[in-house]
Amino acid sequence: MNALVATNRNFKLAARLLGLDSKLEKSLLIPFREIKVECTIPKDDGSLASFVGFRVQHDNARGPMKGGIRYHPEVDPDEVNALAQLMTWKTAVANIPYGGAKGGIGCDPGELSISELERLTRVFTQKIHDLIGVHTDVPAPDMGTGPQTMAWILDEYSKFHGYSPAVVTGKPTDLGGSLGRDAATGRGVLFATEALLNEHGKSISGQRFVIQGFGNVGSWAAQLISENGGKIVAVSDITGAIKNRKGIDIPRLLKHAKEHRGVRDFDGGDPIDPKSILVEDCDILIPAALGGVINRENANEIKAKFIIEAANHPTDPEADEILSKKGAVILPDIYANSGGVTVSYFEWVQNIQGFMWDEEKVNNELKNYMTKGFKDVKEMCKTHNCDLRMGAFTLGVNRVARATVLRGWEA
Ligand code: AKG
C-alpha cells in the first residue's frame, strides 16, 4: 500500500478515537510546507547530473520541525510526505519539543563518489537554507546519509547564516554531535523491546530474534540485543540473508559486514532467500529496513509473536489486521524507533547550551524517555481500548492537536 495512504489511514482512525473536530483533523493532515528542488551537479567525469530534492515540513505546533534526510532511489513525494507526518506524531509520542519534517534526494548514493555526494549535498543545502534553521527545521541523517552529510549541510548553511551547529543533528562529535547518537535508534529499539517484554513477564534473554536490515539501526539493535542475552537467529541486508538456529555470532558478523560491505557470504550461518526472512521462525521480528515490507501477501505466514518496528511504516494497515487476528503484538514505529530523534533532541540541547554530556548520561536519559513513552502509550491503549499502534497514534495526535488549539486554532 502507498505509504501516504497507509499513514493517513492510521491518523484518521486515531482522530476518530479521539473525537477530533473534523476541521482540525483536516488541518492537521495538510503539510505546513512542501519543498521540491532541482539539484544539478558536475560528476567527476565532467558530465552534468540532475536530481530532485525534497523537504516536507509537516507540522510545527509543538516546536521546530525535525526529521532525517534520506538519499535513496525510491525517495518520492508521497513517501517523504508520509515520513514527515510520522515524524510529527513520533516527536509528540516521545514528548520532545519538536514538530515533524522529512527530506530526501532521489539518488543511489552507492553510485556516487564522495566528492559527488558532497557537491549534491551542498547544492541541496543552497536551495533550502532559508527554510531550515535552529528554531524552524532541523535535519538529521536517515537512510543513505550520515554524520559526514550533516557536516556538509552545517558548513554550507553556516556560510549563509553564521556558524550554527544546532541546525542539524547526527553530526560528527568533532562538530558538536552527541555521544551515543550513532547507536541511539538501535538502543531505543532495545529499551522499547525491554519495556514490551517486561509487560508480558519476559526479558530479552533467551528470546529468538530475526532482524531484517543490517544498516545502522539493525546492526546496532542486533549488537545490543545479543549483548543482553537475545539470540539472533536470522538477519538480512541488501546483499543477502543468513540464518543460524543456534544463534548468529553478532560481533563476528559485524566485522564481516564491515569488511565485505554486507552480510552475504558470512560463514557463521546458512544462506537463505532474503525475501523469506520475515516469515522465519522466531519469537521477535524486527523489521529495520524499508517501509511496507509486511503486507497482506506475507502477514499470514509471519510466525513471530512480537514485531518491533525499527523501520518507518514497515507494516501495511491490512497486515496490521491480519496479525492482530493471529494474536501478534506490534510495537509501532512512532514509538519503537523514536530513540534516534530523542538523542537528536539531546544533541540540539547540548549545542544550544554549548555543553557536552557524557555517553552514560545520554543513554540513561534515553532509557527514561523510552520507558516513559511506553507507559504513556499504554495509558492511551487503556483509555481508548485499542492496540499499541492506535495507543501511540492517539497519544501523538492528541498532543499535537492540543498544542495547535492552544496556539490559537479556531474551527
Ligand atoms: C526518524 O526518526 O525517522 C528520523 O528521521 C529522525 C531523525 C532525527 O531527527 O534524528
Tab-separated table of N, CA and C and ligand atoms in Angstrom, residues 55 65-70 83 86-87 90-91 96 98 101-103 138-143 169-170 181 185 310-312 333 337-345, ligand 1:
chain	number	residue	atom	x	y	z
A	55	ARG	N	11.981	18.454	0.763
A	55	ARG	CA	11.851	18.615	2.205
A	55	ARG	C	10.379	18.895	2.461
A	65	MET	N	10.493	21.933	13.353
A	65	MET	CA	10.232	20.665	12.663
A	65	MET	C	11.535	19.852	12.625
A	66	LYS	N	11.399	18.534	12.668
A	66	LYS	CA	12.572	17.680	12.874
A	66	LYS	C	12.423	16.400	12.087
A	67	GLY	N	13.488	15.977	11.450
A	67	GLY	CA	13.442	14.696	10.752
A	67	GLY	C	14.616	14.544	9.802
A	68	GLY	N	14.820	13.333	9.380
A	68	GLY	CA	16.008	12.981	8.609
A	68	GLY	C	15.953	13.398	7.148
A	69	ILE	N	17.126	13.246	6.518
A	69	ILE	CA	17.261	13.449	5.067
A	69	ILE	C	17.791	12.153	4.496
A	70	ARG	N	17.024	11.622	3.558
A	70	ARG	CA	17.274	10.280	3.027
A	70	ARG	C	17.807	10.376	1.604
A	83	LEU	N	6.514	10.123	5.667
A	83	LEU	CA	7.558	10.091	6.702
A	83	LEU	C	7.573	11.380	7.516
A	86	LEU	N	4.719	11.125	9.928
A	86	LEU	CA	5.083	10.201	11.023
A	86	LEU	C	5.993	10.880	12.041
A	87	MET	N	6.899	11.764	11.540
A	87	MET	CA	7.790	12.476	12.473
A	87	MET	C	6.998	13.375	13.421
A	90	LYS	N	5.666	11.096	15.960
A	90	LYS	CA	6.760	10.462	16.711
A	90	LYS	C	7.349	11.415	17.759
A	91	THR	N	7.624	12.660	17.367
A	91	THR	CA	8.214	13.597	18.338
A	91	THR	C	7.217	13.880	19.463
A	96	ILE	N	9.132	15.241	23.023
A	96	ILE	CA	10.239	16.186	22.853
A	96	ILE	C	9.676	17.389	22.087
A	98	TYR	N	9.309	19.260	19.528
A	98	TYR	CA	9.518	19.368	18.080
A	98	TYR	C	8.228	19.072	17.333
A	101	ALA	N	9.232	16.739	10.165
A	101	ALA	CA	9.638	17.020	8.779
A	101	ALA	C	10.401	15.808	8.258
A	102	LYS	N	10.608	15.759	6.989
A	102	LYS	CA	11.464	14.715	6.399
A	102	LYS	C	11.904	15.215	5.034
A	103	GLY	N	13.049	14.742	4.583
A	103	GLY	CA	13.524	15.176	3.275
A	103	GLY	C	14.282	14.068	2.597
A	138	VAL	N	15.130	21.264	11.653
A	138	VAL	CA	16.460	20.743	11.991
A	138	VAL	C	16.643	19.347	11.361
A	139	PRO	N	17.323	19.252	10.210
A	139	PRO	CA	17.531	17.942	9.573
A	139	PRO	C	18.482	17.033	10.365
A	140	ALA	N	18.513	15.773	9.959
A	140	ALA	CA	19.347	14.746	10.609
A	140	ALA	C	19.618	13.640	9.582
A	141	PRO	N	20.487	12.692	9.907
A	141	PRO	CA	20.730	11.592	8.956
A	141	PRO	C	19.548	10.631	8.861
A	142	ASP	N	19.501	9.919	7.764
A	142	ASP	CA	18.489	8.880	7.532
A	142	ASP	C	19.163	7.864	6.609
A	143	MET	N	18.366	7.058	5.909
A	143	MET	CA	18.979	6.057	5.020
A	143	MET	C	19.848	6.743	3.964
A	169	THR	N	21.374	17.666	13.414
A	169	THR	CA	21.850	16.730	14.448
A	169	THR	C	22.389	15.486	13.749
A	170	GLY	N	23.019	14.627	14.549
A	170	GLY	CA	23.657	13.447	13.943
A	170	GLY	C	24.966	13.832	13.282
A	181	ARG	N	24.696	9.183	19.680
A	181	ARG	CA	23.674	9.389	18.635
A	181	ARG	C	23.706	8.271	17.598
A	185	THR	N	19.094	4.945	17.750
A	185	THR	CA	17.844	4.324	17.295
A	185	THR	C	17.841	2.846	17.686
A	310	ALA	N	11.401	-1.200	13.912
A	310	ALA	CA	12.580	-0.331	13.923
A	310	ALA	C	12.616	0.544	12.673
A	311	ALA	N	12.009	0.077	11.588
A	311	ALA	CA	11.899	0.881	10.358
A	311	ALA	C	10.671	1.786	10.476
A	312	ASN	N	10.537	2.733	9.561
A	312	ASN	CA	9.325	3.546	9.498
A	312	ASN	C	8.285	2.859	8.619
A	333	ASP	N	6.254	1.863	14.979
A	333	ASP	CA	7.400	2.712	14.623
A	333	ASP	C	7.455	4.036	15.374
A	337	ASN	N	10.948	3.307	17.189
A	337	ASN	CA	12.215	3.817	16.644
A	337	ASN	C	12.456	5.283	16.989
A	338	SER	N	11.835	5.740	18.081
A	338	SER	CA	11.981	7.162	18.439
A	338	SER	C	13.282	7.464	19.203
A	339	GLY	N	14.113	6.447	19.428
A	339	GLY	CA	15.373	6.680	20.156
A	339	GLY	C	16.308	7.621	19.405
A	340	GLY	N	16.299	7.533	18.069
A	340	GLY	CA	17.207	8.370	17.269
A	340	GLY	C	16.870	9.843	17.408
A	341	VAL	N	15.602	10.156	17.210
A	341	VAL	CA	15.229	11.575	17.260
A	341	VAL	C	15.302	12.089	18.702
A	342	THR	N	15.129	11.194	19.672
A	342	THR	CA	15.237	11.629	21.074
A	342	THR	C	16.671	12.063	21.381
A	343	VAL	N	17.645	11.268	20.917
A	343	VAL	CA	19.043	11.681	21.156
A	343	VAL	C	19.414	12.872	20.262
A	344	SER	N	18.764	12.992	19.103
A	344	SER	CA	18.954	14.216	18.308
A	344	SER	C	18.533	15.441	19.115
A	345	TYR	N	17.429	15.287	19.837
A	345	TYR	CA	16.969	16.382	20.700
A	345	TYR	C	18.028	16.697	21.762
B	1	AKG	C1	13.332	9.297	12.147
B	1	AKG	O1	13.130	9.005	13.330
B	1	AKG	O2	12.837	8.633	11.224
B	1	AKG	C2	14.133	10.456	11.821
B	1	AKG	O3	14.231	10.845	10.682
B	1	AKG	C3	14.782	11.150	12.955
B	1	AKG	C4	15.974	11.898	12.571
B	1	AKG	C5	16.414	12.846	13.684
B	1	AKG	O4	15.946	13.963	13.687
B	1	AKG	O5	17.236	12.421	14.471
